[in-house]
Structure formats: C-alpha cells, structure tokens
Short mmCIF file of C-alpha atoms and ligand atoms in Angstrom, two decimals:
data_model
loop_
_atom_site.label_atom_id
_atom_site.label_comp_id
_atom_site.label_asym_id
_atom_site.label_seq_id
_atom_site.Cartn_x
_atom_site.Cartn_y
_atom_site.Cartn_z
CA UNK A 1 -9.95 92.09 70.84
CA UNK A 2 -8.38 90.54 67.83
CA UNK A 3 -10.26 90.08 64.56
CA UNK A 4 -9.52 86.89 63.72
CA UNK A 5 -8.70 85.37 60.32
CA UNK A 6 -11.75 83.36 60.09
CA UNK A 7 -14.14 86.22 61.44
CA UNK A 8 -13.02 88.47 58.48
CA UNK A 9 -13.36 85.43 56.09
CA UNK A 10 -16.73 84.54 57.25
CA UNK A 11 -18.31 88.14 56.87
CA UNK A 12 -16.69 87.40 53.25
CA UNK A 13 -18.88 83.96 52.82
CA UNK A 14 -21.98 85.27 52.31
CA UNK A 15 -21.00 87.37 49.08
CA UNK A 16 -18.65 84.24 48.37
CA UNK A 17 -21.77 82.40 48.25
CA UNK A 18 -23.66 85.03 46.64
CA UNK A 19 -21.02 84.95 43.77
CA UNK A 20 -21.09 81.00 42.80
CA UNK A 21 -24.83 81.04 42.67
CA UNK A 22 -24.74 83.78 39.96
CA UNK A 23 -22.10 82.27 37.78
CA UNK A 24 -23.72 79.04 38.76
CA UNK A 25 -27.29 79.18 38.31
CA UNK A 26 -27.81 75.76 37.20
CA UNK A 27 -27.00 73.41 40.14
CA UNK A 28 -26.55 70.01 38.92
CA UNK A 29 -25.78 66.71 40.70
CA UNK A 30 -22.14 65.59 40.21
CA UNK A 31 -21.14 62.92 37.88
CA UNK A 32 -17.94 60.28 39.35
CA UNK A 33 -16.80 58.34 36.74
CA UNK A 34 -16.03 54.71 37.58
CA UNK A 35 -12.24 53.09 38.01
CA UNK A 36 -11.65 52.39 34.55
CA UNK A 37 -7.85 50.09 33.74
CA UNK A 38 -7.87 51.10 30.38
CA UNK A 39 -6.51 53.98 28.20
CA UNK A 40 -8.41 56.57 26.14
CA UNK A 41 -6.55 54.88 23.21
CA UNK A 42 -8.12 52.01 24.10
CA UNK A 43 -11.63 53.64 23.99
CA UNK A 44 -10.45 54.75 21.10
CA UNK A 45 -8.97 51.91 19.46
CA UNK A 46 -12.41 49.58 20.38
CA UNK A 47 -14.64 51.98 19.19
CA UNK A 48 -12.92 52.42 15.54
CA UNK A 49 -13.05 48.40 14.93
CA UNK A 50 -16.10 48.51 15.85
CA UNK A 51 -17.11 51.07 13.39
CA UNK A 52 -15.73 48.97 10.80
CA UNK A 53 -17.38 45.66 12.15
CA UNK A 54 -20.92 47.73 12.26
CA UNK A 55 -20.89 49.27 8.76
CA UNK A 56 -20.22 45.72 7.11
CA UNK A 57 -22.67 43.94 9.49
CA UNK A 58 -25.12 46.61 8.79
CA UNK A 59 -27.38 48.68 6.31
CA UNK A 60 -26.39 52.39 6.28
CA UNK A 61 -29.12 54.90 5.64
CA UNK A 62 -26.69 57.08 3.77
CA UNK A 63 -29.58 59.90 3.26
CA UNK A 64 -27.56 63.54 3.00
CA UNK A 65 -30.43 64.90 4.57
CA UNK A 66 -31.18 62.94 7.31
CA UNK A 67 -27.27 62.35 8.18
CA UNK A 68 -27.25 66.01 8.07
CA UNK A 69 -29.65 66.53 10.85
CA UNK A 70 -28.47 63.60 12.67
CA UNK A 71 -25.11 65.20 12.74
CA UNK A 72 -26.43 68.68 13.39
CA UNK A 73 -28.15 67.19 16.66
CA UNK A 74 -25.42 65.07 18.18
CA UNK A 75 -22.36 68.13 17.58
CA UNK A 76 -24.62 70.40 19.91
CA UNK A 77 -24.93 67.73 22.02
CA UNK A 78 -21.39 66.85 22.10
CA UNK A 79 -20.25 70.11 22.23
CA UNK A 80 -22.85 70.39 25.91
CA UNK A 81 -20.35 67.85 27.51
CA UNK A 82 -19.14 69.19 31.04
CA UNK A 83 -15.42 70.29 29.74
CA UNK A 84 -13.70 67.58 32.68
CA UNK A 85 -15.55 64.69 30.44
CA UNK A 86 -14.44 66.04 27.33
CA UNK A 87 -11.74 63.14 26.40
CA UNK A 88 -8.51 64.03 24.18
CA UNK A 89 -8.74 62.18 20.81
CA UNK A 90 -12.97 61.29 21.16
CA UNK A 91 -14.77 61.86 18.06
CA UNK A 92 -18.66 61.90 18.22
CA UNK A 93 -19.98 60.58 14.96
CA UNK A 94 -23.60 59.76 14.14
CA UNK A 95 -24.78 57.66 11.23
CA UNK A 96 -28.39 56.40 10.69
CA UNK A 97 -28.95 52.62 10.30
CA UNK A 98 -31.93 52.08 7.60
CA UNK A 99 -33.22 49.21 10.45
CA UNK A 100 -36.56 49.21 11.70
CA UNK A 101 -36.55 48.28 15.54
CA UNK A 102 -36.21 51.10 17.64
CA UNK A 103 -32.72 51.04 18.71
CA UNK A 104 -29.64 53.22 19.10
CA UNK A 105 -26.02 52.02 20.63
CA UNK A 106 -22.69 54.23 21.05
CA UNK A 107 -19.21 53.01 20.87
CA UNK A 108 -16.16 53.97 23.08
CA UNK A 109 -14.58 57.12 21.86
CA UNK A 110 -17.59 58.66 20.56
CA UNK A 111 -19.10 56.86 17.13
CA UNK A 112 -23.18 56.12 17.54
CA UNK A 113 -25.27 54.53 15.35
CA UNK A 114 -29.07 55.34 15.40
CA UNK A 115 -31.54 53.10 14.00
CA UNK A 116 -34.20 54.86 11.30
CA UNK A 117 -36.90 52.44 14.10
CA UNK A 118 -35.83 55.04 16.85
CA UNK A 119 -35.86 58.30 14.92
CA UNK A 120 -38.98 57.23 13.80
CA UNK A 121 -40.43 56.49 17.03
CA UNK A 122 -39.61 59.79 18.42
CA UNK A 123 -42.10 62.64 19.10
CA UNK A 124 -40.12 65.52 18.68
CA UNK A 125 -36.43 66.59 18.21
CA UNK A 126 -35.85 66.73 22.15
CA UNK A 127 -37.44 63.20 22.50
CA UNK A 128 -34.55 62.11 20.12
CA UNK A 129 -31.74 64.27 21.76
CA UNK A 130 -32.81 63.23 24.73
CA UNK A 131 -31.54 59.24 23.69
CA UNK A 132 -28.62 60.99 21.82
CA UNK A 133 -27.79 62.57 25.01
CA UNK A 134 -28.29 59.50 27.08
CA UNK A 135 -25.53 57.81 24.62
CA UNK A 136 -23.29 60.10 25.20
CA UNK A 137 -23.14 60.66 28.83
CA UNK A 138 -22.46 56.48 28.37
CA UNK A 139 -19.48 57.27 26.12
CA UNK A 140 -18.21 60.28 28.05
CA UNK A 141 -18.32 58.44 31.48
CA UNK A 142 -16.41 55.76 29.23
CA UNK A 143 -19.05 53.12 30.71
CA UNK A 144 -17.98 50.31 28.16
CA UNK A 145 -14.63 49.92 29.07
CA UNK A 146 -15.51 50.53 32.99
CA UNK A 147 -17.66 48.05 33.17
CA UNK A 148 -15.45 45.39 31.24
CA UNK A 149 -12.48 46.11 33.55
CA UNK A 150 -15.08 44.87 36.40
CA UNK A 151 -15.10 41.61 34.09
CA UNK A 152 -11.61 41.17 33.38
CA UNK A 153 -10.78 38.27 34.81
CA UNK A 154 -13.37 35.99 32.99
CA UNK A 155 -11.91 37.00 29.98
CA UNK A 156 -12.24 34.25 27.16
CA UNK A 157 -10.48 34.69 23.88
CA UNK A 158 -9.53 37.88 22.33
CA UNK A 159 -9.68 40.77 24.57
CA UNK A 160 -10.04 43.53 21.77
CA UNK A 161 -12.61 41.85 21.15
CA UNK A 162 -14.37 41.00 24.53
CA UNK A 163 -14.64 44.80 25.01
CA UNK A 164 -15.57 45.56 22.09
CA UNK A 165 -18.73 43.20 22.27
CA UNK A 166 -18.79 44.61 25.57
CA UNK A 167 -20.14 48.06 24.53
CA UNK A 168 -22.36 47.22 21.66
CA UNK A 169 -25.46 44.95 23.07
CA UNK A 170 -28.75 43.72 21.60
CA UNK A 171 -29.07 42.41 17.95
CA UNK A 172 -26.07 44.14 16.90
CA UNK A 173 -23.68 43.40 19.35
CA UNK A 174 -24.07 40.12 18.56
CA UNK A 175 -23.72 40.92 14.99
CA UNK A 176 -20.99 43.29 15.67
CA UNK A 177 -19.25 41.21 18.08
CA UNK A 178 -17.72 38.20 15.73
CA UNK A 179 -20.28 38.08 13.02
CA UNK A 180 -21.71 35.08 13.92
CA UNK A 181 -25.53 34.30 14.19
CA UNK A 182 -25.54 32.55 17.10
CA UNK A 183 -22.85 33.90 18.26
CA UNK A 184 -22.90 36.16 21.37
CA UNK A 185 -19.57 37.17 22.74
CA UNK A 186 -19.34 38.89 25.61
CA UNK A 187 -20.83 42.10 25.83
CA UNK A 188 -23.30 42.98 28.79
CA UNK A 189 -26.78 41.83 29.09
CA UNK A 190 -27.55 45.64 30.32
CA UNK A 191 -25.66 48.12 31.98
CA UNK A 192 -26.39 48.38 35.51
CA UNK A 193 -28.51 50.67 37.37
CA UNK A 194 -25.79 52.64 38.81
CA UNK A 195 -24.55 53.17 35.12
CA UNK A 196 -28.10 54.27 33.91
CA UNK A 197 -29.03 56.17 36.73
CA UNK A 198 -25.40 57.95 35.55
CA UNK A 199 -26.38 58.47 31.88
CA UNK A 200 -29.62 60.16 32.59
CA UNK A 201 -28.45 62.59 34.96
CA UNK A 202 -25.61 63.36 32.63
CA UNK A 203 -27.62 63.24 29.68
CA UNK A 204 -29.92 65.94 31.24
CA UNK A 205 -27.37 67.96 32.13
CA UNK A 206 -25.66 67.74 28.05
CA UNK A 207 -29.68 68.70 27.21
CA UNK A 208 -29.83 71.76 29.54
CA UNK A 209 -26.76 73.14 28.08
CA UNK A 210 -27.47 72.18 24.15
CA UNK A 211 -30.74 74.28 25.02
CA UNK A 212 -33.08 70.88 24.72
CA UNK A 213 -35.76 70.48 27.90
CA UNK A 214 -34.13 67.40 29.81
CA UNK A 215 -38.16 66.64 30.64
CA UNK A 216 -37.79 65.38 27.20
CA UNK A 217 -35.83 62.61 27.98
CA UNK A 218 -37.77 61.36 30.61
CA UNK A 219 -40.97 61.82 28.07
CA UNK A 220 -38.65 59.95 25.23
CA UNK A 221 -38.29 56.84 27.62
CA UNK A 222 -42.52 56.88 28.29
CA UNK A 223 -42.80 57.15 24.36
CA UNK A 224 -40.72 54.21 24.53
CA UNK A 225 -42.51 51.90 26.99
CA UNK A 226 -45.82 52.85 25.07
CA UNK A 227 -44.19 50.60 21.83
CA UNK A 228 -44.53 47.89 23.43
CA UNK A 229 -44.55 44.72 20.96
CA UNK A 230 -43.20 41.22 21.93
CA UNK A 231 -41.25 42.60 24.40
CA UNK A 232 -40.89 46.66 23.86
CA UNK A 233 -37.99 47.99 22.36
CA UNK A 234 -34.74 46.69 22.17
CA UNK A 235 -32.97 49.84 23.21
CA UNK A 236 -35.21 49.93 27.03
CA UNK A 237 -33.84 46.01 27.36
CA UNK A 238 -30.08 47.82 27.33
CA UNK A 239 -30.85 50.88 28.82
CA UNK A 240 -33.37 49.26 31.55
CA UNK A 241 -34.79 51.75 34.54
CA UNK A 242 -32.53 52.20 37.43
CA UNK A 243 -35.20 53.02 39.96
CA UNK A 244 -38.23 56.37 39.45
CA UNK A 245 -36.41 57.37 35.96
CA UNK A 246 -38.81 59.80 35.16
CA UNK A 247 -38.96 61.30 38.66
CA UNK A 248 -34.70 61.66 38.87
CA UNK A 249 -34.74 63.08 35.55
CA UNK A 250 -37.21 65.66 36.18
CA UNK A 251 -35.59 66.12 39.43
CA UNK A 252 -32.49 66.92 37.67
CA UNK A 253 -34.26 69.37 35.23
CA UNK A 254 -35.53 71.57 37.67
CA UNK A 255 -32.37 72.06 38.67
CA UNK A 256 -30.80 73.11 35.49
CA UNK A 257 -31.40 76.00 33.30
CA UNK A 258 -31.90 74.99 29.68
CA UNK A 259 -29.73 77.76 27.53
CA UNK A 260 -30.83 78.82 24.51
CA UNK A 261 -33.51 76.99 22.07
CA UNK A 262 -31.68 74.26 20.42
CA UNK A 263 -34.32 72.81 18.61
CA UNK A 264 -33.14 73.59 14.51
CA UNK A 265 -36.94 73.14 13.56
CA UNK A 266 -36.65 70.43 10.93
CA UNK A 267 -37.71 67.28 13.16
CA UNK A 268 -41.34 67.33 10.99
CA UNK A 269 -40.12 67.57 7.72
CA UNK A 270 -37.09 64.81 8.50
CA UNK A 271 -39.98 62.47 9.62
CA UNK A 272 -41.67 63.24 6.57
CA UNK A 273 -38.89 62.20 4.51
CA UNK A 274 -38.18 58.98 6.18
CA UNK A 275 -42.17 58.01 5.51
CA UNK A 276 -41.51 58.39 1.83
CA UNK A 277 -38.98 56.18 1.53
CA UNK A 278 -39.25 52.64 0.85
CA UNK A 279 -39.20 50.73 4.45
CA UNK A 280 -36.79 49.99 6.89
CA UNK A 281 -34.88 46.82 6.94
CA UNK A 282 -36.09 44.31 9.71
CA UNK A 283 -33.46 42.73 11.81
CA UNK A 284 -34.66 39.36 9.86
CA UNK A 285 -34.32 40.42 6.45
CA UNK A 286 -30.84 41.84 7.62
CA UNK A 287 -29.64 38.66 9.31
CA UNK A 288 -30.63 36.44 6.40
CA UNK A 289 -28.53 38.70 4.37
CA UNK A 290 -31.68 40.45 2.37
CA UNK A 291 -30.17 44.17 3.25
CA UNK A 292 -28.27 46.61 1.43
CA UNK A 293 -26.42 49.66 1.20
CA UNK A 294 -25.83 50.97 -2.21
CA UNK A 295 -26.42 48.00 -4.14
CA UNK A 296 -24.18 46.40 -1.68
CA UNK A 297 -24.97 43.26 0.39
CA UNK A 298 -24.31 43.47 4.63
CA UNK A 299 -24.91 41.09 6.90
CA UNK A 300 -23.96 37.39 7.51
CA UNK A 301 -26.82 35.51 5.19
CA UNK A 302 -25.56 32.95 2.21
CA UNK A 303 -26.95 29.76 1.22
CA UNK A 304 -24.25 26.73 0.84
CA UNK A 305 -23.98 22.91 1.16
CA UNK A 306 -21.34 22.10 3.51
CA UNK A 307 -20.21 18.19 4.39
CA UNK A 308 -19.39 17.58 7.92
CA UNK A 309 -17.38 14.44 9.20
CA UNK A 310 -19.67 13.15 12.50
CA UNK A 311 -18.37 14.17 15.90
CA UNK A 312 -15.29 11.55 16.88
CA UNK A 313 -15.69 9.61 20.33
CA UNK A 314 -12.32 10.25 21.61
CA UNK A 315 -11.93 14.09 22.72
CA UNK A 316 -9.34 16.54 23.25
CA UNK A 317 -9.04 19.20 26.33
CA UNK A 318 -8.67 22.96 25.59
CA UNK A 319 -8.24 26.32 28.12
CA UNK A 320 -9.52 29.11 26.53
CA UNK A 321 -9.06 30.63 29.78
CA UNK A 322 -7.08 30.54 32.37
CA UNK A 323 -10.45 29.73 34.60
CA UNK A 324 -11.69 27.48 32.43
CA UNK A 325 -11.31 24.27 30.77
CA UNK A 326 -13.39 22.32 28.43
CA UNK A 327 -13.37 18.86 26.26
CA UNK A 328 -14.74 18.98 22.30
CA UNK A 329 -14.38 15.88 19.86
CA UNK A 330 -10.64 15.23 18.81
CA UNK A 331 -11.58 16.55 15.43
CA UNK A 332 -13.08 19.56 16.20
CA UNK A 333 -11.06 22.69 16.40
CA UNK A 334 -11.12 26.32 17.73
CA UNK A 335 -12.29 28.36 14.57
CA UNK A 336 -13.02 31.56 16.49
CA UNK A 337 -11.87 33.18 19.48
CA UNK A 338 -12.92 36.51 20.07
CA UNK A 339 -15.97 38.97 21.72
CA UNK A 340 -15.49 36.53 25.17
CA UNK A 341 -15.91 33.57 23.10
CA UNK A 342 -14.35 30.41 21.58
CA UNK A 343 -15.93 28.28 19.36
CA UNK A 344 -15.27 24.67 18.22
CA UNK A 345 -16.50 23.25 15.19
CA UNK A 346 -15.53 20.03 13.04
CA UNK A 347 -14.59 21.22 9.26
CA UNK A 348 -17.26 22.55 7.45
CA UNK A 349 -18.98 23.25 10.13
CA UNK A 350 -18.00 26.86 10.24
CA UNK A 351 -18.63 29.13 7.94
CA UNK A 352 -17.32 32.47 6.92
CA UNK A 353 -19.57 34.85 4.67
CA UNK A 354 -17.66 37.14 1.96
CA UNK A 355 -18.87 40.65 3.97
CA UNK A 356 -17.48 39.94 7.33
CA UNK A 357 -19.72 37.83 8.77
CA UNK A 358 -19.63 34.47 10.07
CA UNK A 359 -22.18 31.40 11.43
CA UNK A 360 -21.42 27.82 12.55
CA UNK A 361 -23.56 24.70 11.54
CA UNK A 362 -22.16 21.85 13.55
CA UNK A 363 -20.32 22.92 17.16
CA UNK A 364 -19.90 24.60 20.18
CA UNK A 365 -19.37 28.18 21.95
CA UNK A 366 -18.62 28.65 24.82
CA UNK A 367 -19.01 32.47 26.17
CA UNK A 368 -19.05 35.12 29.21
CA UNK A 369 -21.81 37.50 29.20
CA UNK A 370 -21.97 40.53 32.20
CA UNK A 371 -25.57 39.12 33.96
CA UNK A 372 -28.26 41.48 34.85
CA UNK A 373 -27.56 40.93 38.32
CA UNK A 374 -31.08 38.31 38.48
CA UNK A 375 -31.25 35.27 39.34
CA UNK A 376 -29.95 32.21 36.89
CA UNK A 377 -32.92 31.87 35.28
CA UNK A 378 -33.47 35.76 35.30
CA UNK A 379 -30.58 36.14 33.51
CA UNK A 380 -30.66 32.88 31.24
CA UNK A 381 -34.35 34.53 30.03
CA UNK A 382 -32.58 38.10 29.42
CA UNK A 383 -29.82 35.73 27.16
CA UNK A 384 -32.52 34.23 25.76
CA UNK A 385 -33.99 37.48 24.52
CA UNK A 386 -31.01 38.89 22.88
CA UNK A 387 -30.22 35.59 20.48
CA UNK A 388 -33.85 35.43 20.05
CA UNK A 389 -33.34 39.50 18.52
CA UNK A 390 -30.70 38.29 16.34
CA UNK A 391 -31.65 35.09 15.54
CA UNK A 392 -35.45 35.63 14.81
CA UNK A 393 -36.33 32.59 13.97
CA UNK A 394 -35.50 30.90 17.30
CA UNK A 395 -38.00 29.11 19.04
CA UNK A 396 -38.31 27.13 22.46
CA UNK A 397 -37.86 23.80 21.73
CA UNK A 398 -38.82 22.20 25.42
CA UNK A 399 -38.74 23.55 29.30
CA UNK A 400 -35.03 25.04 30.52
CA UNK A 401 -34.10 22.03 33.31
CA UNK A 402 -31.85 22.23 36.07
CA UNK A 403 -28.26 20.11 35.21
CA UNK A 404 -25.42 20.47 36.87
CA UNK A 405 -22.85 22.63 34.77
CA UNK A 406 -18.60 22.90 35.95
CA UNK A 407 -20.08 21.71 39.31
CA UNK A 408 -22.28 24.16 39.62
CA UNK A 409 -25.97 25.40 39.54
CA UNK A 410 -27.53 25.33 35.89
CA UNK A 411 -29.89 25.62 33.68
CA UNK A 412 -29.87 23.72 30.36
CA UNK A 413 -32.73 24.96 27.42
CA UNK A 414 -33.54 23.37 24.37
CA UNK A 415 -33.82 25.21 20.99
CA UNK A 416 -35.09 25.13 17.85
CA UNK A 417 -33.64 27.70 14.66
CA UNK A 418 -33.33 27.85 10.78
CA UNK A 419 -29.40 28.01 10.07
CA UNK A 420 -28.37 30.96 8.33
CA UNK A 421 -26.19 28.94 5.85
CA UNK A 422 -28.40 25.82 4.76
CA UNK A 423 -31.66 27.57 5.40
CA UNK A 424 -32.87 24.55 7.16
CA UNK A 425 -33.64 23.62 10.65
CA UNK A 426 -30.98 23.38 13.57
CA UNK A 427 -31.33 22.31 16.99
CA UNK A 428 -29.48 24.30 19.43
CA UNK A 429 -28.93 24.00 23.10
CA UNK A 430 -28.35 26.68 25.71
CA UNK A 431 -26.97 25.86 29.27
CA UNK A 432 -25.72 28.40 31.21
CA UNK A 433 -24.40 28.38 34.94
CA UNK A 434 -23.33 31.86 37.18
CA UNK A 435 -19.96 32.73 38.32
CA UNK A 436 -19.01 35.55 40.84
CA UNK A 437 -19.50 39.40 40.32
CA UNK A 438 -22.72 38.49 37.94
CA UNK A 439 -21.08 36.83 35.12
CA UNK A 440 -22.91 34.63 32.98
CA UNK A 441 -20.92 31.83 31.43
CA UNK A 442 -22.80 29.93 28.54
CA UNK A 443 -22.38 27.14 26.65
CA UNK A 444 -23.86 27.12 23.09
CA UNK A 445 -24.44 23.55 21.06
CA UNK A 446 -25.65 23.92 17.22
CA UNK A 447 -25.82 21.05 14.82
CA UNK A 448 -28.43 20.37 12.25
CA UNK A 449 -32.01 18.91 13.20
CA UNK A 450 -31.82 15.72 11.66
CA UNK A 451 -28.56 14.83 13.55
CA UNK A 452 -29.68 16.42 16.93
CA UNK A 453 -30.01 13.43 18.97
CA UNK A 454 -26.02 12.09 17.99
CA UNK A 455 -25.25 15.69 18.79
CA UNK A 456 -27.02 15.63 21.72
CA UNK A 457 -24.71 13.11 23.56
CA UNK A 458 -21.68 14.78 22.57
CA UNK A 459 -23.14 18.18 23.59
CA UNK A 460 -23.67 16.65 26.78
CA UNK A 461 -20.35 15.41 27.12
CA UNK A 462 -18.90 18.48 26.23
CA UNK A 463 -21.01 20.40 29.11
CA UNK A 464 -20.17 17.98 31.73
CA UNK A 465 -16.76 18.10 31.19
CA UNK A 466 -16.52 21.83 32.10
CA UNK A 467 -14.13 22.70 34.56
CA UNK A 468 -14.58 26.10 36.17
CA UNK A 469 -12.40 27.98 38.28
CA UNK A 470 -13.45 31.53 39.53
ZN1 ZN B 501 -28.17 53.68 29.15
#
C-alpha cells in the first residue's frame, strides 16, 4: 500500500487547524469592499476640499484639550484597521465641531469631524469610539466614492463636486456641498443597509483590536435612539439600521477578543470641560451666520437688498446632463453647477457670502440625490428632512400632490422659509420624481413670498418642461 499525498497531508490538518486557531483567536466575519471606479487620489483629493469647504462652513471647537483626546481616540482606532484596508496616502484626522446636534460625518481619505452634540451625548469613551469606529470602517471600505460610482451616470454638474456632497450628508452636506441654503447637491439620503451592516461589523472589529468592547457600539446606537427629539438624531437618519443592529454587533463581539484596555481614562473630566463652556452652536444660529471660530464668522448668513428683474416669458433650453434637459426664463442663467446640481437664477437673485457660502433668492435647482431605496414619497419625506435640518425655519406650506414630472410619477410640495439673505419670507417648492437604481431627481423653486404666485407659473413651466432620459 502506498501512502498517498493527501493521507500524509490530512494527518497534518488537524495540527494545521490547531495552529490558525492559536494565532487566530479572534474569528471575525470578512469584510468585501465594493467595486469602486475611482482612485485613492481621488478619495484623497474629495476628502481634502472638503476639509476646506467644512472648516469655512463651520464653527471649529479648537479646544487643545478636547482636540487632544479626540485625536488620542481616533489614532488607536486608526491604527486597529485590518492592515489590507489600510490605504496608501489616507490620513485620519479628527476635529471637534462646537455644534450642538448630535452628529459626526467622515470624509474620503480619512478627515472626520465630530460634533461637541455627539461627544456630549455619549456615555462613556467606548460609546464614542464605538461611532469613531463606525466612521472609519465607512472611510476604510471607501463607501463614499463606492457608492457614487453606483450613481455615475446621473451625474449633474461638477463631478468633484457630486462626490464630494456624496460623502458628507445631513445639515452639513448640504452646507458643505455648494454652500447654499437650500441647496442640496447630491450626496446620499443614507447609505444603504448593505453599507451599514459593513461599517458595524468593521467598526467592531477596529474596537476589538484598539482594546474598546465592540458591545459598546451597539449600546452607543441605543443611547442614540433614546435622544429622540423631532425626529432623533441626525447622525441615526445617515447611519439608519440595516436589520437586528444590536444583535449582529454583539454577534460579532463574541467573536473577537478585545486586546488590551484602550480606554485613556479622561472621558469624565473631557465631559466636564465641555459643560463649562459657553454652549454649543445650534445648526440655526450657524446657518443664519451667528457662529464663530476665533472671532471669526462661518457659515452662509448676511443680510442684503438685492433687485431682481421679473422672470421673462420667452425661455431658453439647457442640458446639464447628458440625461436631462430643462427650460428656465431667457434671462436667467446657470450661477452654480456643482454637488449634482445646477442652479438658475435671474441677476441678483444669487448670492454669494464673503466666507464661502452661498444662497439664492429668486430661481431654480435642479438636483440628484441617492434615494433611500422607499417609495417616492418615502424618499421625498427623507429629502424633506434633511433641508428641513439645514434650513430650520422651513415649514409645510400645503399637502405634497401627485403632478406629472419629465413624464413620470411625482410628487410636487409646497414650502414656506425665511431667506437667509433678506431675512424675510420665501416660498419654495419641492417636486421630485424617481429614476432607476434609487435616484432621486429634484427640482427646487425659491422666490420671495410676495411674488410667489408670478413665480408659481413659471416654476410650473419650468417643471413641465423636464425632459428625462435614464
Ligand atoms: Zn454608517
């Protein structure tokens, strides 16, 4: 009798086996990233304009103490990251926003921004790493950019800055995104499940290894919920449950073997700090340009008079895309392209603030935004939401109706707002119709309340005159 090959290599296996579960202990469900078209220079390259966008759009905490700690947390963190995720040229940076609503957001290549809301809100260290982490794993997986490649072919506009609006979400994306108050760009409603369910399991794993509990993550998203308000915090509406969260992530923990105590033991007396200092910044008194850092104005808010010719009668056809085509008043013009967006406004009716930021008075966007995956009015609502975050004084103005938009299904909502630049109040219109793979296309009308019903017609007009190929 022979001794085969495969009978000497199978009395090997078991102490083969034996050997990976030693230098393995901590099983952990692998992580595929997603087809992704663009470079790491492009991560890269997004995330650093969007840096710049963010810090102008937005009050800095710029506390020594608290950065420090900040920092501290997210380097162990960063330095947890499995090494086959670990891009070349990704910097994680971490600065604290001096903003009150719990919210945190991470840009490609590795730059997050936490707001003072969501350190505030958190229990313990862990309960904060545990969102850190979550960030992360959404950077390291290179999510942004993955999920805009899926949208790539409704681009509108600049594409720098389509992804970069892509990443960002909520209040600030909008902000970050072209500056404008009601101005959304396209950046995704939410990421999806598959993308979340991706970023906790990851983010437990970055725990385990930093020496954080991963349980803590899955405790940090409970602490969350418990917030509640209007409708709970803005960072749950981005980061929304892919299915039994807390029972995957604690799943996932009991799998892994958390090394080491990374808990540095300061969370108490950095909370402690932040209660003695003079209150966070709302996202109102930010977008009506009331915040600071160091003496120095952010945000888009300033007061001015502005003349506006009426809308002309005749009208003149533009394709900001090649799927889409569109009619405005012959003397309006495109006065911003960019974050999935184009807007047209008559002169005047644009404005651009001296730190960055910009708002229009008299116009229209038109704009892609990556849907929930809902229904049209699921996803209309969800829209709704985020301008209503960065636009606070937004109100329902009358019941969404059913009108037929680029020959299609859709949903047109009346609005009410106080402009940004004149202080007094607009009327806006919303009407929004689906196109394939989820995409949300809307169509935004502003012009001041005392002109709405002229503006009315020629919103109208504008709407129907959509022509949509997809
Ligand atoms: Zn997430």
């Amino acid at each position: 009798m022979t001794v085969g090959i495969l009978d000497r290599y199978a009395r090997l296996l078991p102490a083969l086996l034996l050997a990976l579960v030693v230098a393995n202990p901590s099983a952990q469900t692998p992580i595929t990233p997603d087809r992704n078209s663009y470079s790491l220079a492009d991560d890269i390259k997004l995330g650093q304009q969007a840096v710049a966008e963010a810090k102008k759009q937005l009050p800095m905490l710029n506390d020594d103490r608290v950065d420090a700690f900040i920092e501290n947390v997210g380097a162990h963190l960063a330095a947890a990251i499995a090494s086959e995720l670990r891009h070349a040229g990704f910097r994680y940076t971490f600065d604290v926003v001096n903003q009150k609503e719990i919210n945190a957001f991470a840009l490609p290549g590795g730059p997050m921004f936490l707001n003072r809301g969501m350190i505030e809100a958190a229990r313990s260290e862990a309960e904060l790493a545990g969102v850190m982490a979550h960030e992360i794993a959404h950077v390291a997986l290179r999510h942004g950019t993955a999920q805009a490649t899926k949208g790539q072919k409704f681009e509108i506009g600049a594409v720098a800055g389509q992804i970069l609006g892509a990443i960002v979400g909520g209040a600030a994306g909008s902000a970050i995104s072209q500056g404008s108050q009601l101005g959304l760009g396209t950046y995704f409603l939410k990421y999806g499940r598959e993308y979340e369910r991706q970023a906790d399991l990851m983010g437990a794993q970055i725990m385990a290894r930093a020496g954080y509990d991963p349980r803590e993550m899955a405790n940090m998203f409970k602490t969350l919920e418990a917030k509640g308000g209007r409708s709970g915090p803005e960072w749950l509406s981005s980061h929304p449950n892919p299915g039994n969260r807390s029972e995957a992530i604690v799943k996932e923990a009991s799998m892994l073997r958390v090394e080491g105590n990374g808990d540095s033991g300061q969370f108490q007396s950095i909370k402690s700090r932040l209660a003695g200092m003079s209150p966070a910044y709302t996202a109102e008194q930010i977008a009506k340009g009331k915040a600071t850092t160091g003496g120095r104005p952010v945000g888009t808010g300033s007061r001015r008079v502005v003349h506006v010719e009426p809308p002309a009668n005749s009208f003149r056809t533009y394709q900001p895309s090649n799927f889409l085509r569109i009619s405005v008043p012959t003397n309006w013009n495109e006065v911003a392209a960019s974050a999935g967006s184009v807007t047209y406004a008559p002169d005047g009716g644009f404005v651009e603030g001296d730190n960055g930021g910009s708002a229009f008075t008299h116009g229209v966007q038109v704009g892609v935004v990556q849907g929930g995956g809902g229904t049209l009015q699921q996803d209309t609502r969800q829209l709704l939401q985020i301008l209503a975050r960065a636009n606070p004084n937004l109100r329902a103005a009358g019941t969404p109706r059913r009108e037929t938009i680029g020959g299609r299904e859709g949903l047109t909502t009346p609005l009410s707002n106080v402009s940004p630049v004149t202080g007094e109040r607009e009327y806006v219109v919303l009407s929004t119709t689906q196109l394939r793979d989820g995409v949300l296309l809307n169509i935004i009308g502003v012009a001041p309340e005392s002109d709405a019903k002229a503006y009315e017609k020629i919103f109208r007009h504008v709407r129907q005159s959509l022509q949509i190929a997809d």
